[in-house]
Amino acid sequence: MSASVAIQVLPAAENDHELCGMVDEVIAYIQSTGLRYEVGPFETTIEGDDYNQLMDIVKECQRVAVRAGAKKVSAYIKVAYQPDGEILTIDQKIGKYQK
C-alpha cells in the first residue's frame, strides 16, 4: 500500500438515529469501492495504491452524506502517503489488537 486515509464524516442531523443512517450510507459507499477498509467508532480507514482514487473517495463521502439528507457535513481526514514505497497497512498497525 502506498496510501491510506482515515475519514470521520459528521453530517448535521436532527437526532442520533438520523445521523447513524447517514453515516451508514457513507460506509456503504466506501464498501462499494472494493478497497480495504476498517470501520472504527470514530473514523473509517481506507487503504490503496492510488492516491487520487482515495482523494476522490474522500470527496464523494461528503456528497453521499448530503444525498442521504445532511444539510451540512463536516469531515476530519488523516492521510498517509508514500509515492515511492510502502506505508504501514491497517493489519500491520492494528492486527495484533484484533480479537
XYZ file of N, CA and C in Angstrom:
297
model
N 0.839 -1.181 0.000
C 0.000 0.000 0.000
C 0.880 1.239 0.000
N 0.507 2.189 -0.810
C 1.268 3.438 -0.840
C 0.505 4.596 -0.196
N -0.780 4.389 0.137
C -1.549 5.478 0.750
C -2.685 4.911 1.597
N -3.029 5.682 2.620
C -4.228 5.367 3.392
C -4.819 6.678 3.885
N -6.128 6.654 4.074
C -6.825 7.804 4.621
C -7.729 7.325 5.745
N -7.872 8.169 6.731
C -8.858 7.942 7.785
C -9.825 9.104 7.697
N -11.105 8.795 7.604
C -12.102 9.852 7.467
C -13.195 9.693 8.514
N -13.487 10.796 9.159
C -14.617 10.880 10.076
C -15.603 11.857 9.448
N -16.758 11.347 9.069
C -17.798 12.167 8.440
C -18.833 12.502 9.505
N -19.120 13.798 9.642
C -20.062 14.264 10.661
C -21.183 15.063 10.003
N -22.228 14.360 9.529
C -23.349 15.072 8.915
C -24.194 15.763 9.977
N -24.727 16.922 9.635
C -25.687 17.588 10.513
C -26.988 16.794 10.466
N -27.502 16.410 11.639
C -28.702 15.576 11.700
C -29.575 16.012 12.863
N -30.858 15.689 12.751
C -31.832 16.031 13.792
C -31.629 15.223 15.073
N -31.174 13.966 14.913
C -31.024 13.093 16.069
C -30.007 11.997 15.752
N -29.663 11.203 16.747
C -28.662 10.157 16.574
C -29.089 9.102 15.557
N -30.363 8.761 15.544
C -30.865 7.765 14.588
C -30.642 8.240 13.157
N -30.988 9.487 12.897
C -30.792 10.055 11.560
C -29.301 10.135 11.225
N -28.504 10.549 12.187
C -27.056 10.638 11.999
C -26.480 9.273 11.624
N -26.850 8.242 12.370
C -26.331 6.897 12.101
C -26.752 6.408 10.710
N -27.964 6.737 10.287
C -28.411 6.353 8.949
C -27.576 6.994 7.861
N -27.232 8.272 8.047
C -26.394 8.965 7.071
C -24.990 8.369 7.031
N -24.433 8.105 8.202
C -23.098 7.506 8.270
C -23.116 6.109 7.659
N -24.186 5.361 7.887
C -24.315 4.040 7.262
C -24.248 4.134 5.740
N -24.863 5.162 5.174
C -24.810 5.362 3.720
C -23.383 5.633 3.257
N -22.658 6.426 4.027
C -21.265 6.717 3.676
C -20.425 5.448 3.743
N -20.614 4.659 4.781
C -19.848 3.414 4.918
C -20.211 2.436 3.797
N -21.478 2.376 3.422
C -21.884 1.511 2.301
C -21.181 1.951 1.014
N -21.066 3.265 0.816
C -20.342 3.761 -0.361
C -18.876 3.324 -0.310
N -18.227 3.498 0.843
C -16.825 3.090 0.972
C -16.688 1.606 0.675
N -17.593 0.808 1.202
C -17.572 -0.631 0.945
C -17.688 -0.917 -0.551
N -18.490 -0.142 -1.257
C -18.714 -0.378 -2.685
C -17.483 -0.107 -3.537
N -16.482 0.590 -2.979
C -15.273 0.887 -3.753
C -14.400 -0.342 -3.947
N -14.591 -1.354 -3.121
C -13.792 -2.571 -3.224
C -12.424 -2.480 -2.568
N -12.105 -1.331 -1.975
C -10.815 -1.181 -1.307
C -10.869 -1.736 0.103
N -9.716 -2.025 0.657
C -9.620 -2.485 2.040
C -9.969 -1.310 2.947
N -10.848 -1.553 3.917
C -11.240 -0.505 4.850
C -11.510 -1.119 6.214
N -11.482 -0.294 7.217
C -11.751 -0.715 8.590
C -12.596 0.364 9.248
N -13.761 -0.025 9.739
C -14.649 0.912 10.429
C -14.303 0.907 11.905
N -14.109 2.098 12.451
C -13.870 2.258 13.877
C -14.988 3.095 14.480
N -14.974 3.288 15.784
C -16.055 4.036 16.424
C -16.063 5.525 16.079
N -14.933 6.059 15.618
C -14.872 7.487 15.309
C -14.520 7.782 13.854
N -13.915 6.830 13.161
C -13.481 7.073 11.790
C -13.361 5.760 11.040
N -13.298 5.879 9.734
C -13.097 4.724 8.877
C -11.783 4.926 8.131
N -10.956 3.884 8.124
C -9.678 3.936 7.433
C -9.791 3.146 6.135
N -9.261 3.729 5.064
C -9.288 3.111 3.734
C -7.859 3.113 3.211
N -7.437 2.015 2.583
C -6.096 1.981 2.039
C -6.105 1.555 0.581
N -5.078 2.009 -0.147
C -4.985 1.672 -1.554
C -3.665 2.127 -2.142
N -3.480 1.820 -3.408
C -2.256 2.198 -4.104
C -2.416 3.462 -4.929
N -3.643 3.926 -5.117
C -3.902 5.083 -5.965
C -4.338 6.266 -5.101
N -3.404 7.178 -4.851
C -3.674 8.347 -4.012
C -4.864 9.145 -4.536
N -4.922 9.370 -5.840
C -6.015 10.163 -6.411
C -7.361 9.482 -6.196
N -7.396 8.165 -6.309
C -8.641 7.440 -6.058
C -9.090 7.650 -4.610
N -8.172 7.586 -3.678
C -8.528 7.790 -2.280
C -9.060 9.202 -2.039
N -8.446 10.197 -2.672
C -8.926 11.575 -2.509
C -10.313 11.742 -3.139
N -10.564 11.069 -4.249
C -11.903 11.104 -4.851
C -12.934 10.470 -3.920
N -12.561 9.395 -3.259
C -13.459 8.743 -2.303
C -13.765 9.685 -1.139
N -12.741 10.368 -0.641
C -12.936 11.331 0.445
C -13.949 12.395 0.025
N -13.802 12.927 -1.178
C -14.738 13.953 -1.659
C -16.152 13.389 -1.797
N -16.253 12.180 -2.325
C -17.574 11.593 -2.557
C -18.289 11.277 -1.241
N -17.544 11.000 -0.187
C -18.176 10.738 1.113
C -19.044 11.910 1.549
N -18.581 13.137 1.305
C -19.375 14.319 1.660
C -20.661 14.353 0.848
N -20.531 14.069 -0.442
C -21.699 14.091 -1.333
C -22.706 13.015 -0.952
N -22.227 11.849 -0.562
C -23.112 10.760 -0.139
C -23.917 11.194 1.086
N -23.250 11.826 2.039
C -23.955 12.285 3.244
C -25.026 13.308 2.897
N -24.739 14.207 1.970
C -25.736 15.198 1.548
C -26.914 14.517 0.856
N -26.610 13.563 -0.026
C -27.702 12.830 -0.694
C -28.543 12.043 0.312
N -27.934 11.656 1.432
C -28.656 10.925 2.478
C -29.477 11.845 3.374
N -29.377 13.179 3.136
C -30.220 14.106 3.869
C -29.502 15.164 4.692
N -28.192 15.113 4.770
C -27.465 16.109 5.557
C -27.525 17.476 4.884
N -27.820 18.486 5.658
C -27.808 19.863 5.146
C -26.388 20.426 5.155
N -25.557 19.855 6.029
C -24.172 20.296 6.182
C -23.349 19.085 6.615
N -22.094 19.028 6.175
C -21.221 17.912 6.543
C -19.854 18.453 6.946
N -19.381 18.009 8.076
C -18.003 18.263 8.476
C -17.258 16.945 8.350
N -15.974 17.023 8.072
C -15.172 15.807 7.973
C -13.776 16.075 8.504
N -13.242 15.095 9.182
C -11.859 15.131 9.651
C -11.127 14.033 8.908
N -9.989 14.390 8.312
C -9.296 13.469 7.429
C -7.817 13.403 7.802
N -7.284 12.195 7.843
C -5.855 11.966 8.028
C -5.366 11.231 6.789
N -4.191 11.575 6.315
C -3.644 10.957 5.109
C -2.220 10.506 5.373
N -1.921 9.282 4.972
C -0.548 8.775 4.936
C -0.255 8.434 3.482
N 0.829 8.968 2.966
C 1.123 8.793 1.542
C 2.625 8.684 1.345
N 3.026 7.647 0.646
C 4.433 7.476 0.281
C 4.474 7.032 -1.171
N 4.676 7.972 -2.104
C 4.581 7.647 -3.524
C 5.586 6.613 -3.997
N 6.750 6.571 -3.371
C 7.785 5.617 -3.785
C 8.106 4.675 -2.643
N 7.150 3.887 -2.268
C 7.382 2.955 -1.179
C 6.094 2.448 -0.593
N 6.226 1.871 0.561
C 5.088 1.270 1.240
C 4.845 1.975 2.570
N 3.591 2.126 2.913
C 3.222 2.607 4.237
C 2.780 1.409 5.067
N 2.648 1.598 6.344
C 2.109 0.528 7.179
C 0.647 0.303 6.813
N 0.259 -0.959 6.667
C -1.126 -1.293 6.338
C -1.983 -1.281 7.605
N -3.283 -1.352 7.398
C -4.209 -1.440 8.527
C -3.835 -2.639 9.394
N -3.616 -3.790 8.757
C -3.297 -5.001 9.510
C -1.987 -4.870 10.283
N -0.992 -4.228 9.680
C 0.273 -4.034 10.384
C 0.107 -3.116 11.591
N -0.760 -2.146 11.473
C -0.960 -1.186 12.555
C -1.776 -1.765 13.706
N -2.844 -2.516 13.388
C -3.768 -2.930 14.461
C -4.033 -4.427 14.524
N -3.459 -5.194 13.613
C -3.746 -6.633 13.546
C -3.534 -7.354 14.880
N -2.485 -7.006 15.583
C -2.200 -7.700 16.847
C -3.223 -7.371 17.938
N -4.009 -6.335 17.725
C -5.023 -5.956 18.717
C -6.404 -6.494 18.401
N -6.570 -7.077 17.226
C -7.876 -7.614 16.805
C -8.156 -8.888 17.587
N -9.415 -9.076 17.918
C -9.833 -10.288 18.643
C -10.129 -11.392 17.671
